[in-house]
Coordinates of N, CA and C in Angstrom, one line a residue:
X1 N -11.8 -10.2 -3.5 CA -12.6 -8.8 -3.5 C -13.2 -8.6 -2.0
X2 N -12.9 -7.7 -1.9 CA -13.1 -7.1 -0.1 C -13.5 -5.9 0.0
X3 N -15.1 -5.8 0.8 CA -16.5 -4.8 0.6 C -16.3 -4.5 2.2
X4 N -16.5 -3.3 1.7 CA -16.2 -2.1 3.6 C -17.6 -1.1 3.0
X5 N -17.7 -1.4 5.1 CA -19.2 -0.3 4.7 C -19.3 0.5 6.9
X6 N -19.1 1.7 6.3 CA -19.1 2.3 7.6 C -20.4 3.2 8.0
X7 N -20.2 3.2 9.9 CA -21.7 4.2 10.1 C -21.1 4.8 11.4
X8 N -21.5 5.5 11.2 CA -21.7 5.9 12.5 C -21.0 7.4 12.8
X9 N -21.1 7.6 12.1 CA -20.7 10.1 11.3 C -21.9 10.2 11.9
X10 N -21.6 12.0 11.8 CA -22.0 12.7 12.4 C -21.4 14.0 13.5
X11 N -22.8 15.1 13.6 CA -21.9 16.2 13.6 C -22.6 16.0 14.9
X12 N -21.5 16.3 16.2 CA -21.1 16.4 17.9 C -20.4 17.5 17.8
X13 N -20.6 18.8 19.1 CA -20.2 19.4 19.8 C -19.0 18.9 20.1
X14 N -17.4 20.3 20.6 CA -16.0 19.8 20.3 C -17.0 19.2 22.5
X15 N -14.8 18.6 22.5 CA -15.6 17.4 23.4 C -16.3 16.7 23.9
X16 N -16.7 16.1 22.5 CA -18.1 15.0 22.9 C -17.4 14.1 21.6
X17 N -18.2 12.6 21.7 CA -17.8 11.2 21.1 C -19.3 10.8 19.9
X18 N -17.9 10.1 19.5 CA -18.8 9.4 18.3 C -17.5 8.2 18.0
X19 N -18.5 6.5 18.1 CA -17.8 5.8 17.6 C -18.0 5.5 16.3
X20 N -17.3 5.4 15.2 CA -17.4 5.3 14.0 C -17.5 2.8 13.7
X21 N -18.6 3.1 12.8 CA -18.4 1.1 13.0 C -18.2 1.0 11.0
X22 N -17.1 -0.3 10.9 CA -16.9 -0.4 9.3 C -17.1 -2.6 9.3
X23 N -18.8 -1.9 8.3 CA -18.1 -4.1 8.8 C -17.7 -4.9 7.4
X24 N -16.4 -5.3 7.4 CA -15.8 -5.9 6.0 C -16.3 -7.6 6.0
X25 N -16.1 -7.4 4.4 CA -16.6 -9.3 3.7 C -15.8 -10.2 3.5
X26 N -14.4 -9.7 4.6 CA -13.0 -10.7 3.7 C -12.0 -10.5 5.6
X27 N -11.5 -11.2 5.1 CA -10.0 -10.5 5.8 C -8.8 -10.0 5.2
X28 N -8.1 -9.0 6.2 CA -7.2 -8.9 5.4 C -6.2 -8.8 6.7
X29 N -4.6 -8.4 6.1 CA -4.1 -8.4 7.3 C -3.8 -7.0 8.3
X30 N -4.1 -6.5 7.6 CA -4.4 -4.4 8.4 C -5.7 -4.5 8.2
X31 N -6.0 -3.1 8.8 CA -7.1 -2.7 8.4 C -6.9 -1.4 9.2
X32 N -7.5 0.1 9.1 CA -7.1 1.0 9.4 C -8.0 2.5 8.5
X33 N -8.3 3.5 9.7 CA -8.9 4.4 9.2 C -8.3 5.8 8.7
X34 N -8.7 6.4 7.9 CA -8.3 7.6 7.8 C -9.6 8.2 7.2
X35 N -9.0 9.8 6.6 CA -9.5 10.6 7.0 C -9.3 11.9 6.2
X36 N -10.1 12.5 5.8 CA -9.9 13.6 4.5 C -10.7 14.4 4.8
X37 N -9.5 16.3 5.1 CA -10.2 16.8 4.9 C -10.9 18.3 4.3
X38 N -12.0 19.2 3.7 CA -11.3 20.1 2.8 C -10.1 20.2 2.3
X39 N -9.3 20.2 1.3 CA -8.6 20.8 0.9 C -6.9 20.4 1.8
X40 N -7.4 19.4 1.5 CA -6.1 18.5 3.1 C -6.0 17.3 2.4
X41 N -5.0 16.6 2.5 CA -4.6 15.5 2.0 C -5.9 13.6 2.8
X42 N -5.2 13.2 1.9 CA -5.6 12.1 3.1 C -5.1 11.5 3.9
X43 N -5.2 11.0 5.5 CA -4.2 10.9 6.4 C -4.6 9.4 6.9
X44 N -3.4 8.6 7.6 CA -3.9 7.6 7.9 C -3.7 8.8 9.3
X45 N -5.0 7.6 10.0 CA -5.5 8.2 11.7 C -5.5 7.0 13.1
X46 N -5.4 5.5 12.4 CA -5.4 4.8 13.2 C -5.4 3.9 12.3
X47 N -4.5 2.2 12.3 CA -4.2 1.8 11.7 C -4.0 -0.1 12.9
X48 N -4.7 -1.4 12.7 CA -4.5 -2.6 14.6 C -4.6 -2.8 13.0
X49 N -3.1 -4.7 13.4 CA -2.7 -5.6 12.6 C -4.1 -6.7 13.1
X50 N -5.1 -7.6 11.8 CA -5.7 -8.3 12.0 C -5.3 -9.7 13.8
X51 N -4.3 -10.3 13.4 CA -4.0 -11.1 13.6 C -3.5 -10.8 15.3
X52 N -2.6 -9.8 15.4 CA -1.8 -9.3 16.6 C -2.9 -8.8 17.7
X53 N -3.8 -7.7 16.2 CA -3.7 -6.3 17.5 C -3.2 -5.1 18.2
X54 N -1.9 -5.2 16.8 CA -1.1 -3.5 17.3 C -1.8 -2.9 16.5
X55 N -1.3 -1.3 17.2 CA -2.5 -0.8 16.8 C -1.1 0.7 16.2
X56 N -2.0 1.4 15.3 CA -0.6 2.4 15.4 C -1.6 3.5 15.8
X57 N -1.6 4.9 16.0 CA -2.0 6.1 15.8 C -1.4 7.7 14.9
X58 N -2.0 8.6 14.8 CA -1.3 9.5 14.3 C -0.7 10.1 15.8
X59 N -0.2 11.5 15.5 CA 0.2 11.9 17.1 C -1.2 12.5 17.8
X60 N -1.5 13.1 16.3 CA -2.7 14.3 17.0 C -4.3 14.1 17.1
X61 N -4.4 11.8 17.5 CA -5.6 11.6 17.8 C -5.2 10.2 18.8
X62 N -3.9 10.6 19.0 CA -3.5 9.0 20.3 C -4.2 10.3 22.0
X63 N -4.6 9.2 22.8 CA -5.1 9.7 23.5 C -6.4 10.0 23.5
X64 N -6.9 10.3 22.5 CA -8.1 10.2 21.9 C -9.5 9.1 21.6
X65 N -8.6 8.9 20.5 CA -9.2 8.1 19.3 C -8.6 6.2 20.1
X66 N -9.7 5.5 20.0 CA -8.8 4.3 19.1 C -9.3 3.5 18.6
X67 N -8.8 2.6 18.4 CA -8.9 1.4 17.0 C -9.7 -0.1 17.2
X68 N -10.5 -0.7 17.4 CA -10.2 -2.3 17.9 C -11.3 -3.0 16.3
X69 N -11.9 -3.9 16.9 CA -12.1 -4.9 15.6 C -12.4 -6.4 16.4
X70 N -14.2 -6.6 16.4 CA -14.6 -7.4 16.7 C -15.0 -8.7 16.0
X71 N -13.9 -9.2 15.3 CA -12.9 -10.2 14.0 C -14.8 -11.7 14.4
X72 N -15.6 -12.0 15.2 CA -16.7 -12.3 15.3 C -17.4 -11.4 14.2
X73 N -17.6 -10.8 14.4 CA -18.4 -9.3 13.7 C -18.1 -8.5 12.7
X74 N -17.1 -9.0 11.8 CA -16.1 -9.0 10.7 C -16.5 -7.1 10.9
X75 N -16.1 -6.5 12.0 CA -16.0 -5.4 12.2 C -14.8 -4.6 13.1
X76 N -14.3 -3.4 12.0 CA -13.4 -2.4 12.9 C -14.6 -1.2 13.3
X77 N -13.3 -0.5 14.4 CA -14.5 0.4 14.7 C -13.4 1.9 15.0
X78 N -14.3 2.2 15.0 CA -12.8 3.9 16.1 C -13.8 4.5 16.7
X79 N -13.3 4.3 18.3 CA -13.9 5.1 19.1 C -13.4 6.9 19.0
X80 N -14.0 7.7 19.5 CA -13.2 9.3 19.3 C -13.9 9.8 20.2
X81 N -12.9 10.5 21.5 CA -13.2 11.3 22.0 C -12.8 13.1 22.6
X82 N -13.5 13.4 23.0 CA -12.4 14.3 23.3 C -12.4 15.0 22.3
X83 N -13.8 15.2 20.7 CA -13.7 15.5 19.6 C -13.2 16.9 19.3
X84 N -12.6 17.8 18.1 CA -12.2 18.7 18.4 C -12.8 19.0 16.5
X85 N -12.8 20.8 16.8 CA -13.6 21.0 15.4 C -12.0 20.6 14.3
X86 N -11.0 20.7 14.7 CA -9.6 20.3 13.4 C -10.0 18.4 13.3
X87 N -10.6 17.7 14.4 CA -11.3 16.8 13.0 C -12.0 16.2 12.5
X88 N -12.2 17.4 12.2 CA -13.7 17.4 11.3 C -13.1 16.8 9.9
X89 N -13.9 15.8 8.9 CA -13.2 15.4 7.0 C -14.3 14.5 7.9
X90 N -13.7 13.8 6.1 CA -14.6 12.2 6.5 C -13.7 11.3 6.2
X91 N -14.1 10.9 6.9 CA -13.4 9.5 7.1 C -13.9 7.8 6.6
X92 N -12.4 6.9 6.7 CA -12.7 6.9 5.8 C -12.3 4.9 6.1
X93 N -12.7 3.8 6.3 CA -12.6 2.6 6.4 C -11.3 1.9 5.9
X94 N -11.1 1.4 5.5 CA -9.5 1.4 5.1 C -9.0 -0.6 5.0
X95 N -8.9 -1.8 4.2 CA -8.0 -3.0 4.7 C -7.1 -3.1 3.8
X96 N -6.2 -3.6 4.2 CA -5.2 -4.4 3.5 C -3.2 -5.2 4.0
X97 N -3.3 -5.5 3.5 CA -2.1 -6.5 3.3 C -0.6 -6.3 3.9
X98 N -0.3 -5.5 4.3 CA 0.8 -5.0 4.1 C 0.6 -3.6 5.2
X99 N 1.8 -3.5 5.7 CA 2.0 -2.2 6.4 C 3.5 -1.2 6.0
X100 N 2.8 -0.3 6.2 CA 3.7 0.6 5.4 C 4.2 0.9 6.4
X101 N 5.7 2.0 6.2 CA 7.4 1.8 7.2 C 6.7 2.9 8.2
X102 N 5.9 3.2 8.3 CA 5.3 4.6 9.5 C 4.4 3.6 10.8
X103 N 4.2 2.0 10.2 CA 3.3 1.1 10.9 C 1.4 1.5 11.2
X104 N 1.3 2.1 9.6 CA -0.3 2.1 9.4 C -0.7 1.7 8.6
X105 N -1.3 0.4 8.4 CA -1.7 -0.5 7.3 C -1.7 0.6 5.6
X106 N -1.8 -0.5 4.8 CA -1.3 0.7 3.5 C -2.8 0.1 2.7
X107 N -3.6 1.1 2.1 CA -5.3 -0.1 1.8 C -5.3 -0.2 0.1
X108 N -5.7 -1.3 0.3 CA -5.7 -2.5 -0.5 C -7.4 -2.1 -1.3
X109 N -8.1 -1.8 0.0 CA -9.5 -1.8 -0.3 C -10.0 -0.7 -0.1
X110 N -11.7 -0.1 0.0 CA -11.7 1.7 0.9 C -12.9 1.3 0.9
X111 N -13.7 2.3 2.0 CA -14.8 2.2 2.3 C -15.4 2.9 0.9
X112 N -16.4 4.0 1.5 CA -17.7 5.1 0.7 C -17.3 6.0 1.0
X113 N -16.8 6.4 3.1 CA -16.2 7.3 3.7 C -18.0 7.8 4.5
X114 N -17.9 8.4 5.1 CA -18.4 8.3 6.7 C -18.2 9.8 7.0
X115 N -19.5 11.1 7.2 CA -18.9 12.3 7.7 C -18.4 12.4 9.0
X116 N -17.9 13.3 9.4 CA -17.5 14.0 11.0 C -17.8 15.5 11.4
X117 N -18.2 15.6 11.4 CA -18.3 17.5 11.5 C -18.3 17.4 12.5
X118 N -17.1 18.5 13.9 CA -17.3 18.9 15.0 C -17.3 19.6 15.3
X119 N -18.0 20.9 15.9 CA -18.4 22.3 16.0 C -18.0 23.0 17.6
X120 N -17.3 24.1 17.2 CA -16.9 24.1 18.6 C -18.0 25.3 19.4

């Protein structure tokens, strides 16, 4: 069983930045960040292959968000720049052992979530 704990959510004005962190207790093939806004389905935001470091992003965050991981610290990051009100959501760290057809990690484990609120 892999445990995931997120840190770093908060409130920021549009155009600002936040960095999310996720500490993991074990190794998985891939890791990802998902988000869910009120009334919307959960969507994959960014994924990374643990071994090769290949990354995938949903179109709406390309050029603004960066996913990365520090293997030595067992930590996954999501650097979010140029934030928009539409980025407001609960963000979840996820980990899994296979990638889906879209290139995103298929989660087998979830963190508890951290809220990100972007005001205009």
